[in-house]
mmCIF file of C-alpha atoms in Angstrom:
data_model
loop_
_atom_site.group_PDB
_atom_site.id
_atom_site.type_symbol
_atom_site.label_atom_id
_atom_site.label_comp_id
_atom_site.label_asym_id
_atom_site.label_seq_id
_atom_site.Cartn_x
_atom_site.Cartn_y
_atom_site.Cartn_z
ATOM 1 C CA UNK A 1 67.788 -7.196 -38.210
ATOM 2 C CA UNK A 2 64.659 -5.131 -37.614
ATOM 3 C CA UNK A 3 61.584 -5.661 -39.748
ATOM 4 C CA UNK A 4 59.310 -2.758 -40.511
ATOM 5 C CA UNK A 5 55.611 -3.617 -40.653
ATOM 6 C CA UNK A 6 53.497 -1.936 -43.278
ATOM 7 C CA UNK A 7 50.265 -0.179 -42.309
ATOM 8 C CA UNK A 8 48.150 -3.103 -43.568
ATOM 9 C CA UNK A 9 50.097 -5.568 -41.422
ATOM 10 C CA UNK A 10 49.765 -3.313 -38.389
ATOM 11 C CA UNK A 11 45.993 -3.086 -38.809
ATOM 12 C CA UNK A 12 45.766 -6.847 -39.308
ATOM 13 C CA UNK A 13 47.714 -7.431 -36.101
ATOM 14 C CA UNK A 14 45.484 -5.010 -34.181
ATOM 15 C CA UNK A 15 42.343 -6.729 -35.453
ATOM 16 C CA UNK A 16 43.671 -10.142 -34.409
ATOM 17 C CA UNK A 17 44.532 -8.811 -30.946
ATOM 18 C CA UNK A 18 41.071 -7.275 -30.569
ATOM 19 C CA UNK A 19 39.463 -10.556 -31.603
ATOM 20 C CA UNK A 20 41.499 -12.390 -28.989
ATOM 21 C CA UNK A 21 40.427 -9.933 -26.297
ATOM 22 C CA UNK A 22 36.817 -10.304 -27.431
ATOM 23 C CA UNK A 23 37.025 -14.107 -27.241
ATOM 24 C CA UNK A 24 38.334 -13.966 -23.678
ATOM 25 C CA UNK A 25 35.807 -11.319 -22.622
ATOM 26 C CA UNK A 26 32.910 -13.396 -23.955
ATOM 27 C CA UNK A 27 34.135 -16.807 -22.758
ATOM 28 C CA UNK A 28 31.187 -19.050 -21.920
ATOM 29 C CA UNK A 29 30.916 -22.258 -19.914
ATOM 30 C CA UNK A 30 27.682 -24.259 -20.093
ATOM 31 C CA UNK A 31 27.135 -26.429 -17.023
ATOM 32 C CA UNK A 32 26.199 -30.006 -17.891
ATOM 33 C CA UNK A 33 25.999 -31.684 -14.477
ATOM 34 C CA UNK A 34 23.194 -30.698 -12.096
ATOM 35 C CA UNK A 35 25.413 -29.869 -9.109
ATOM 36 C CA UNK A 36 26.810 -26.667 -7.637
ATOM 37 C CA UNK A 37 30.242 -28.321 -7.708
ATOM 38 C CA UNK A 38 29.956 -28.330 -11.501
ATOM 39 C CA UNK A 39 28.913 -24.657 -11.415
ATOM 40 C CA UNK A 40 31.948 -23.755 -9.278
ATOM 41 C CA UNK A 41 34.245 -25.714 -11.575
ATOM 42 C CA UNK A 42 32.838 -23.838 -14.574
ATOM 43 C CA UNK A 43 33.460 -20.494 -12.864
ATOM 44 C CA UNK A 44 37.011 -21.548 -12.047
ATOM 45 C CA UNK A 45 37.638 -22.519 -15.693
ATOM 46 C CA UNK A 46 36.857 -19.042 -17.044
ATOM 47 C CA UNK A 47 39.904 -17.054 -18.149
ATOM 48 C CA UNK A 48 41.348 -14.272 -15.976
ATOM 49 C CA UNK A 49 39.422 -11.690 -18.009
ATOM 50 C CA UNK A 50 36.137 -13.284 -16.923
ATOM 51 C CA UNK A 51 33.146 -14.594 -18.829
ATOM 52 C CA UNK A 52 29.764 -16.222 -18.332
ATOM 53 C CA UNK A 53 28.536 -19.485 -16.833
ATOM 54 C CA UNK A 54 25.168 -20.622 -18.192
ATOM 55 C CA UNK A 55 22.808 -22.918 -16.276
ATOM 56 C CA UNK A 56 20.375 -24.856 -18.479
ATOM 57 C CA UNK A 57 16.997 -25.759 -17.007
ATOM 58 C CA UNK A 58 17.087 -28.180 -14.087
ATOM 59 C CA UNK A 59 17.633 -28.477 -10.332
ATOM 60 C CA UNK A 60 21.230 -28.037 -9.174
ATOM 61 C CA UNK A 61 21.962 -29.532 -5.749
ATOM 62 C CA UNK A 62 24.413 -27.528 -3.608
ATOM 63 C CA UNK A 63 26.627 -29.229 -1.044
ATOM 64 C CA UNK A 64 28.737 -26.076 -0.636
ATOM 65 C CA UNK A 65 28.303 -22.391 -1.533
ATOM 66 C CA UNK A 66 28.992 -21.096 -5.014
ATOM 67 C CA UNK A 67 31.707 -18.475 -4.452
ATOM 68 C CA UNK A 68 32.239 -15.809 -7.128
ATOM 69 C CA UNK A 69 35.278 -13.866 -5.941
ATOM 70 C CA UNK A 70 36.724 -12.755 -9.303
ATOM 71 C CA UNK A 71 35.915 -9.736 -11.444
ATOM 72 C CA UNK A 72 33.759 -9.793 -14.583
ATOM 73 C CA UNK A 73 31.912 -13.072 -13.941
ATOM 74 C CA UNK A 74 28.307 -13.650 -14.963
ATOM 75 C CA UNK A 75 26.148 -16.549 -13.705
ATOM 76 C CA UNK A 76 22.968 -16.860 -15.759
ATOM 77 C CA UNK A 77 20.146 -19.350 -15.626
ATOM 78 C CA UNK A 78 16.943 -19.875 -17.593
ATOM 79 C CA UNK A 79 14.632 -18.143 -15.146
ATOM 80 C CA UNK A 80 12.467 -20.237 -12.819
ATOM 81 C CA UNK A 81 13.511 -23.357 -14.722
ATOM 82 C CA UNK A 82 17.059 -23.084 -13.276
ATOM 83 C CA UNK A 83 16.838 -23.882 -9.550
ATOM 84 C CA UNK A 84 19.728 -23.977 -7.068
ATOM 85 C CA UNK A 85 18.729 -26.045 -4.028
ATOM 86 C CA UNK A 86 20.800 -26.371 -0.859
ATOM 87 C CA UNK A 87 21.115 -30.015 0.123
ATOM 88 C CA UNK A 88 19.972 -31.212 3.556
ATOM 89 C CA UNK A 89 22.127 -30.326 6.594
ATOM 90 C CA UNK A 90 24.699 -28.329 4.632
ATOM 91 C CA UNK A 91 24.205 -25.083 6.623
ATOM 92 C CA UNK A 92 25.742 -22.755 4.035
ATOM 93 C CA UNK A 93 24.847 -19.773 1.880
ATOM 94 C CA UNK A 94 23.940 -20.706 -1.681
ATOM 95 C CA UNK A 95 25.796 -17.925 -3.551
ATOM 96 C CA UNK A 96 28.547 -15.615 -2.275
ATOM 97 C CA UNK A 97 29.362 -12.629 -4.504
ATOM 98 C CA UNK A 98 32.711 -11.556 -3.061
ATOM 99 C CA UNK A 99 35.310 -13.115 -0.828
ATOM 100 C CA UNK A 100 34.521 -15.309 2.168
ATOM 101 C CA UNK A 101 36.959 -13.649 4.594
ATOM 102 C CA UNK A 102 35.555 -12.303 7.854
ATOM 103 C CA UNK A 103 36.345 -8.779 6.620
ATOM 104 C CA UNK A 104 37.028 -8.815 2.864
ATOM 105 C CA UNK A 105 40.530 -7.526 2.140
ATOM 106 C CA UNK A 106 39.640 -6.540 -1.438
ATOM 107 C CA UNK A 107 36.657 -5.555 -3.515
ATOM 108 C CA UNK A 108 35.331 -7.601 -6.408
ATOM 109 C CA UNK A 109 33.729 -5.894 -9.409
ATOM 110 C CA UNK A 110 31.230 -6.503 -12.173
ATOM 111 C CA UNK A 111 29.757 -9.770 -10.924
ATOM 112 C CA UNK A 112 26.320 -10.561 -12.328
ATOM 113 C CA UNK A 113 23.810 -13.175 -11.146
ATOM 114 C CA UNK A 114 20.741 -13.397 -13.363
ATOM 115 C CA UNK A 115 17.599 -15.347 -14.141
ATOM 116 C CA UNK A 116 17.452 -18.149 -11.609
ATOM 117 C CA UNK A 117 15.735 -19.415 -8.454
ATOM 118 C CA UNK A 118 17.349 -20.313 -5.130
ATOM 119 C CA UNK A 119 15.880 -22.672 -2.514
ATOM 120 C CA UNK A 120 17.662 -22.419 0.837
ATOM 121 C CA UNK A 121 15.849 -25.561 2.095
ATOM 122 C CA UNK A 122 15.685 -24.122 5.621
ATOM 123 C CA UNK A 123 13.393 -26.883 6.881
ATOM 124 C CA UNK A 124 16.381 -29.233 6.588
ATOM 125 C CA UNK A 125 19.111 -26.921 7.956
ATOM 126 C CA UNK A 126 20.091 -26.461 11.601
ATOM 127 C CA UNK A 127 22.099 -23.225 11.982
ATOM 128 C CA UNK A 128 22.210 -19.641 10.752
ATOM 129 C CA UNK A 129 25.962 -19.485 10.085
ATOM 130 C CA UNK A 130 28.280 -21.730 8.104
ATOM 131 C CA UNK A 131 30.692 -23.807 10.171
ATOM 132 C CA UNK A 132 29.534 -22.906 13.671
ATOM 133 C CA UNK A 133 27.915 -20.206 15.844
ATOM 134 C CA UNK A 134 27.832 -16.811 14.117
ATOM 135 C CA UNK A 135 31.122 -15.053 15.012
ATOM 136 C CA UNK A 136 34.316 -13.647 13.525
ATOM 137 C CA UNK A 137 35.442 -17.247 13.141
ATOM 138 C CA UNK A 138 32.250 -18.215 11.309
ATOM 139 C CA UNK A 139 31.147 -15.019 9.515
ATOM 140 C CA UNK A 140 29.122 -16.454 6.643
ATOM 141 C CA UNK A 141 25.411 -16.369 7.304
ATOM 142 C CA UNK A 142 23.390 -18.883 5.390
ATOM 143 C CA UNK A 143 21.650 -16.456 3.044
ATOM 144 C CA UNK A 144 20.324 -17.205 -0.384
ATOM 145 C CA UNK A 145 22.771 -14.628 -1.778
ATOM 146 C CA UNK A 146 25.492 -12.864 0.235
ATOM 147 C CA UNK A 147 26.996 -9.825 -1.521
ATOM 148 C CA UNK A 148 30.250 -8.835 0.196
ATOM 149 C CA UNK A 149 32.306 -5.764 -0.777
ATOM 150 C CA UNK A 150 31.027 -5.985 -4.332
ATOM 151 C CA UNK A 151 31.263 -2.899 -6.573
ATOM 152 C CA UNK A 152 29.189 -2.368 -9.728
ATOM 153 C CA UNK A 153 27.599 -5.792 -9.297
ATOM 154 C CA UNK A 154 24.141 -6.911 -10.429
ATOM 155 C CA UNK A 155 21.395 -9.297 -9.335
ATOM 156 C CA UNK A 156 18.588 -9.460 -11.863
ATOM 157 C CA UNK A 157 15.442 -11.588 -12.225
ATOM 158 C CA UNK A 158 16.227 -13.793 -9.227
ATOM 159 C CA UNK A 159 13.872 -15.423 -6.695
ATOM 160 C CA UNK A 160 15.119 -16.609 -3.295
ATOM 161 C CA UNK A 161 13.044 -18.586 -0.806
ATOM 162 C CA UNK A 162 13.543 -20.717 2.265
ATOM 163 C CA UNK A 163 16.974 -19.436 3.344
ATOM 164 C CA UNK A 164 18.084 -20.191 6.905
ATOM 165 C CA UNK A 165 19.118 -16.528 7.350
ATOM 166 C CA UNK A 166 18.208 -13.747 4.867
ATOM 167 C CA UNK A 167 17.141 -13.948 1.257
ATOM 168 C CA UNK A 168 19.663 -11.446 -0.132
ATOM 169 C CA UNK A 169 22.139 -9.565 2.066
ATOM 170 C CA UNK A 170 24.539 -6.787 1.006
ATOM 171 C CA UNK A 171 27.400 -5.988 3.364
ATOM 172 C CA UNK A 172 30.952 -4.908 4.127
ATOM 173 C CA UNK A 173 31.476 -2.151 1.591
ATOM 174 C CA UNK A 174 29.145 -2.689 -1.362
ATOM 175 C CA UNK A 175 28.905 0.201 -3.841
ATOM 176 C CA UNK A 176 26.753 0.879 -6.885
ATOM 177 C CA UNK A 177 24.866 -2.392 -6.798
ATOM 178 C CA UNK A 178 21.897 -2.954 -9.080
ATOM 179 C CA UNK A 179 19.215 -5.322 -7.796
ATOM 180 C CA UNK A 180 16.349 -5.568 -10.253
ATOM 181 C CA UNK A 181 13.282 -7.821 -10.397
ATOM 182 C CA UNK A 182 14.037 -9.599 -7.129
ATOM 183 C CA UNK A 183 11.485 -11.725 -5.230
ATOM 184 C CA UNK A 184 12.003 -13.326 -1.833
ATOM 185 C CA UNK A 185 9.771 -15.219 0.593
ATOM 186 C CA UNK A 186 9.688 -17.707 3.478
ATOM 187 C CA UNK A 187 13.168 -16.909 4.784
ATOM 188 C CA UNK A 188 14.077 -17.324 8.446
ATOM 189 C CA UNK A 189 14.937 -13.621 8.707
ATOM 190 C CA UNK A 190 14.612 -10.761 6.190
ATOM 191 C CA UNK A 191 13.754 -10.890 2.526
ATOM 192 C CA UNK A 192 16.416 -8.251 1.777
ATOM 193 C CA UNK A 193 18.962 -6.797 4.214
ATOM 194 C CA UNK A 194 21.632 -4.134 3.695
ATOM 195 C CA UNK A 195 24.690 -3.188 5.721
ATOM 196 C CA UNK A 196 27.596 -0.899 4.755
ATOM 197 C CA UNK A 197 26.102 -0.362 1.319
ATOM 198 C CA UNK A 198 25.982 2.917 -0.609
ATOM 199 C CA UNK A 199 24.886 4.452 -3.932
ATOM 200 C CA UNK A 200 22.935 1.365 -4.976
ATOM 201 C CA UNK A 201 19.615 0.882 -6.768
ATOM 202 C CA UNK A 202 16.896 -1.645 -5.949
ATOM 203 C CA UNK A 203 13.876 -1.875 -8.254
ATOM 204 C CA UNK A 204 11.013 -4.254 -8.904
ATOM 205 C CA UNK A 205 11.275 -5.768 -5.414
ATOM 206 C CA UNK A 206 8.665 -8.236 -4.059
ATOM 207 C CA UNK A 207 9.097 -9.456 -0.458
ATOM 208 C CA UNK A 208 6.496 -11.493 1.377
ATOM 209 C CA UNK A 209 5.994 -14.133 4.020
ATOM 210 C CA UNK A 210 9.411 -13.777 5.666
ATOM 211 C CA UNK A 211 9.761 -14.579 9.360
ATOM 212 C CA UNK A 212 11.387 -11.200 10.131
ATOM 213 C CA UNK A 213 11.190 -7.971 8.075
ATOM 214 C CA UNK A 214 10.647 -7.461 4.400
ATOM 215 C CA UNK A 215 13.596 -5.016 4.226
ATOM 216 C CA UNK A 216 16.134 -4.451 7.017
ATOM 217 C CA UNK A 217 18.901 -1.815 6.774
ATOM 218 C CA UNK A 218 21.579 -1.104 9.348
ATOM 219 C CA UNK A 219 25.245 -0.020 9.708
ATOM 220 C CA UNK A 220 25.930 2.794 7.232
ATOM 221 C CA UNK A 221 23.299 1.971 4.661
ATOM 222 C CA UNK A 222 23.405 5.330 2.893
ATOM 223 C CA UNK A 223 22.318 7.083 -0.313
ATOM 224 C CA UNK A 224 20.490 4.129 -1.829
ATOM 225 C CA UNK A 225 17.368 4.198 -4.009
ATOM 226 C CA UNK A 226 14.360 1.868 -4.068
ATOM 227 C CA UNK A 227 11.681 1.882 -6.775
ATOM 228 C CA UNK A 228 8.506 -0.170 -7.209
ATOM 229 C CA UNK A 229 8.585 -2.202 -4.009
ATOM 230 C CA UNK A 230 5.864 -4.486 -2.608
ATOM 231 C CA UNK A 231 6.203 -5.833 0.943
ATOM 232 C CA UNK A 232 3.487 -8.058 2.435
ATOM 233 C CA UNK A 233 2.694 -10.588 5.142
ATOM 234 C CA UNK A 234 6.021 -10.505 6.977
ATOM 235 C CA UNK A 235 6.151 -11.633 10.607
ATOM 236 C CA UNK A 236 7.665 -8.438 12.029
ATOM 237 C CA UNK A 237 7.775 -5.094 10.164
ATOM 238 C CA UNK A 238 7.649 -4.122 6.528
ATOM 239 C CA UNK A 239 10.822 -1.974 6.666
ATOM 240 C CA UNK A 240 13.274 -1.829 9.599
ATOM 241 C CA UNK A 241 15.861 0.976 9.452
ATOM 242 C CA UNK A 242 18.738 2.003 11.732
ATOM 243 C CA UNK A 243 22.037 3.750 10.950
ATOM 244 C CA UNK A 244 20.594 4.524 7.496
ATOM 245 C CA UNK A 245 21.025 7.956 5.922
ATOM 246 C CA UNK A 246 19.498 9.719 2.914
ATOM 247 C CA UNK A 247 17.852 6.737 1.247
ATOM 248 C CA UNK A 248 14.787 7.131 -0.965
ATOM 249 C CA UNK A 249 11.804 4.879 -1.620
ATOM 250 C CA UNK A 250 9.421 5.560 -4.522
ATOM 251 C CA UNK A 251 6.185 3.707 -5.277
ATOM 252 C CA UNK A 252 6.169 1.617 -2.127
ATOM 253 C CA UNK A 253 3.315 -0.694 -1.073
ATOM 254 C CA UNK A 254 3.420 -2.257 2.404
ATOM 255 C CA UNK A 255 0.536 -4.369 3.671
ATOM 256 C CA UNK A 256 -0.502 -7.002 6.215
ATOM 257 C CA UNK A 257 2.707 -7.075 8.255
ATOM 258 C CA UNK A 258 2.414 -8.337 11.824
ATOM 259 C CA UNK A 259 4.003 -5.278 13.444
ATOM 260 C CA UNK A 260 4.599 -1.810 11.930
ATOM 261 C CA UNK A 261 4.726 -0.797 8.294
ATOM 262 C CA UNK A 262 7.956 1.253 8.636
ATOM 263 C CA UNK A 263 10.082 1.249 11.808
ATOM 264 C CA UNK A 264 12.804 3.933 12.189
ATOM 265 C CA UNK A 265 15.222 3.701 15.119
ATOM 266 C CA UNK A 266 18.776 4.091 16.396
ATOM 267 C CA UNK A 267 21.156 1.340 17.539
ATOM 268 C CA UNK A 268 20.651 0.780 21.255
ATOM 269 C CA UNK A 269 21.428 4.070 23.059
ATOM 270 C CA UNK A 270 23.643 5.636 20.369
ATOM 271 C CA UNK A 271 21.923 8.664 18.769
ATOM 272 C CA UNK A 272 24.574 8.878 16.039
ATOM 273 C CA UNK A 273 23.231 5.658 14.512
ATOM 274 C CA UNK A 274 19.680 6.751 13.732
ATOM 275 C CA UNK A 275 17.664 6.372 10.566
ATOM 276 C CA UNK A 276 17.755 9.980 9.297
ATOM 277 C CA UNK A 277 17.084 11.909 6.116
ATOM 278 C CA UNK A 278 15.113 9.146 4.395
ATOM 279 C CA UNK A 279 12.362 9.977 1.890
ATOM 280 C CA UNK A 280 9.287 7.895 1.081
ATOM 281 C CA UNK A 281 7.293 9.033 -1.971
ATOM 282 C CA UNK A 282 4.072 7.491 -3.239
ATOM 283 C CA UNK A 283 3.505 5.154 -0.301
ATOM 284 C CA UNK A 284 0.556 2.922 0.588
ATOM 285 C CA UNK A 285 0.704 1.263 4.007
ATOM 286 C CA UNK A 286 -2.266 -0.869 4.987
ATOM 287 C CA UNK A 287 -3.438 -3.337 7.630
ATOM 288 C CA UNK A 288 -0.290 -3.287 9.773
ATOM 289 C CA UNK A 289 -0.607 -4.915 13.188
ATOM 290 C CA UNK A 290 1.007 -1.806 14.744
ATOM 291 C CA UNK A 291 1.593 1.702 13.374
ATOM 292 C CA UNK A 292 1.845 2.661 9.747
ATOM 293 C CA UNK A 293 5.125 4.488 10.511
ATOM 294 C CA UNK A 294 6.893 4.515 13.879
ATOM 295 C CA UNK A 295 9.854 6.873 14.463
ATOM 296 C CA UNK A 296 11.007 5.188 17.644
ATOM 297 C CA UNK A 297 13.837 7.522 18.744
ATOM 298 C CA UNK A 298 14.211 11.300 18.934
ATOM 299 C CA UNK A 299 17.418 11.026 16.887
ATOM 300 C CA UNK A 300 15.462 9.894 13.794
ATOM 301 C CA UNK A 301 15.240 13.373 12.289
ATOM 302 C CA UNK A 302 14.610 14.748 8.792
ATOM 303 C CA UNK A 303 12.612 11.818 7.442
ATOM 304 C CA UNK A 304 9.882 12.647 4.925
ATOM 305 C CA UNK A 305 6.660 11.150 3.613
ATOM 306 C CA UNK A 306 5.266 12.530 0.350
ATOM 307 C CA UNK A 307 1.866 11.416 -0.896
ATOM 308 C CA UNK A 308 1.170 8.587 1.570
ATOM 309 C CA UNK A 309 -2.013 6.600 2.082
ATOM 310 C CA UNK A 310 -2.520 4.904 5.460
ATOM 311 C CA UNK A 311 -5.343 2.365 5.466
ATOM 312 C CA UNK A 312 -6.622 0.403 8.490
ATOM 313 C CA UNK A 313 -3.341 0.188 10.388
ATOM 314 C CA UNK A 314 -4.303 -1.218 13.770
ATOM 315 C CA UNK A 315 -2.545 1.316 16.045
ATOM 316 C CA UNK A 316 -2.709 4.363 13.799
ATOM 317 C CA UNK A 317 -0.900 6.105 10.986
ATOM 318 C CA UNK A 318 2.253 7.860 12.282
ATOM 319 C CA UNK A 319 3.848 7.795 15.716
ATOM 320 C CA UNK A 320 6.947 9.831 16.686
ATOM 321 C CA UNK A 321 9.136 9.735 19.777
ATOM 322 C CA UNK A 322 9.004 13.537 19.629
ATOM 323 C CA UNK A 323 7.016 15.682 17.258
ATOM 324 C CA UNK A 324 8.505 16.743 13.933
ATOM 325 C CA UNK A 325 10.651 13.710 13.200
ATOM 326 C CA UNK A 326 8.676 12.811 10.069
ATOM 327 C CA UNK A 327 7.788 15.603 7.634
ATOM 328 C CA UNK A 328 4.416 14.599 6.232
ATOM 329 C CA UNK A 329 3.231 16.079 2.931
ATOM 330 C CA UNK A 330 -0.097 15.070 1.495
ATOM 331 C CA UNK A 331 -0.877 12.014 3.614
ATOM 332 C CA UNK A 332 -4.325 10.493 4.016
ATOM 333 C CA UNK A 333 -5.078 8.506 7.151
ATOM 334 C CA UNK A 334 -8.179 6.286 7.044
#
């Protein structure tokens, strides 16, 4: 026998269903133990629809990476009071947003990491890659945060220091990332590196005291935007770019880097892999050990500087492999 529901009953049922969906969507796990194992267990306990893991203040010791490879997961701390610290001799990344396969077979979406600090403890690590020498067999570099084929993902109000590889690295098919209010220092390599990443936004970026570059981009790093960036005191260059197309930088300060302020190049002898079509607006580059801007290869065409100040760069303001590589509008060299 069929039962016909009245309109009131139908609306009541719909409201109950919506409340159930809301409960799942806002599921929250609060981590009580100060270990990354407890954090991973909390992530794993969230329902299939996702939810949030909250880290109260304290130092969380990591003996393995925190892997977030499901959609709609948020990991949120209490700012600088929530510290993730890699334990001695673990040789691992601290957070992986995405899968850990050599080449990710699927994208993950809507992962958010917010309001925490990460200590890679590089003084007590021994290798750059997890498990063995960096290779297809051991693809995970020991970054503070590795973002791997992540789409519409966010890192916000995070500080990374002391990683055995890079501070934050995007790679292998990232799209529409948002990285906001990110600080990184004292990493073995770059403060922020990007590979195979497109249509993403980076703002409020502070990178200093890294042993390689402040920012390094390579391998199809295209159509990305940077705003309000400060890069200082890095051991190589401020910005290193190859195989990077049509990116823009606005309000960019680069100072006191050991080599050049901005270095544009191609990969080895391949002119199809040049840094081309990049725009730098509102730039101050000062006290570089080399050039302010060096366009190292003739393939680095259609790059533009708008409103740049060059101050006391040791080897000069702009150097080009051939003339006309960098369109220069309104620059002051002093």
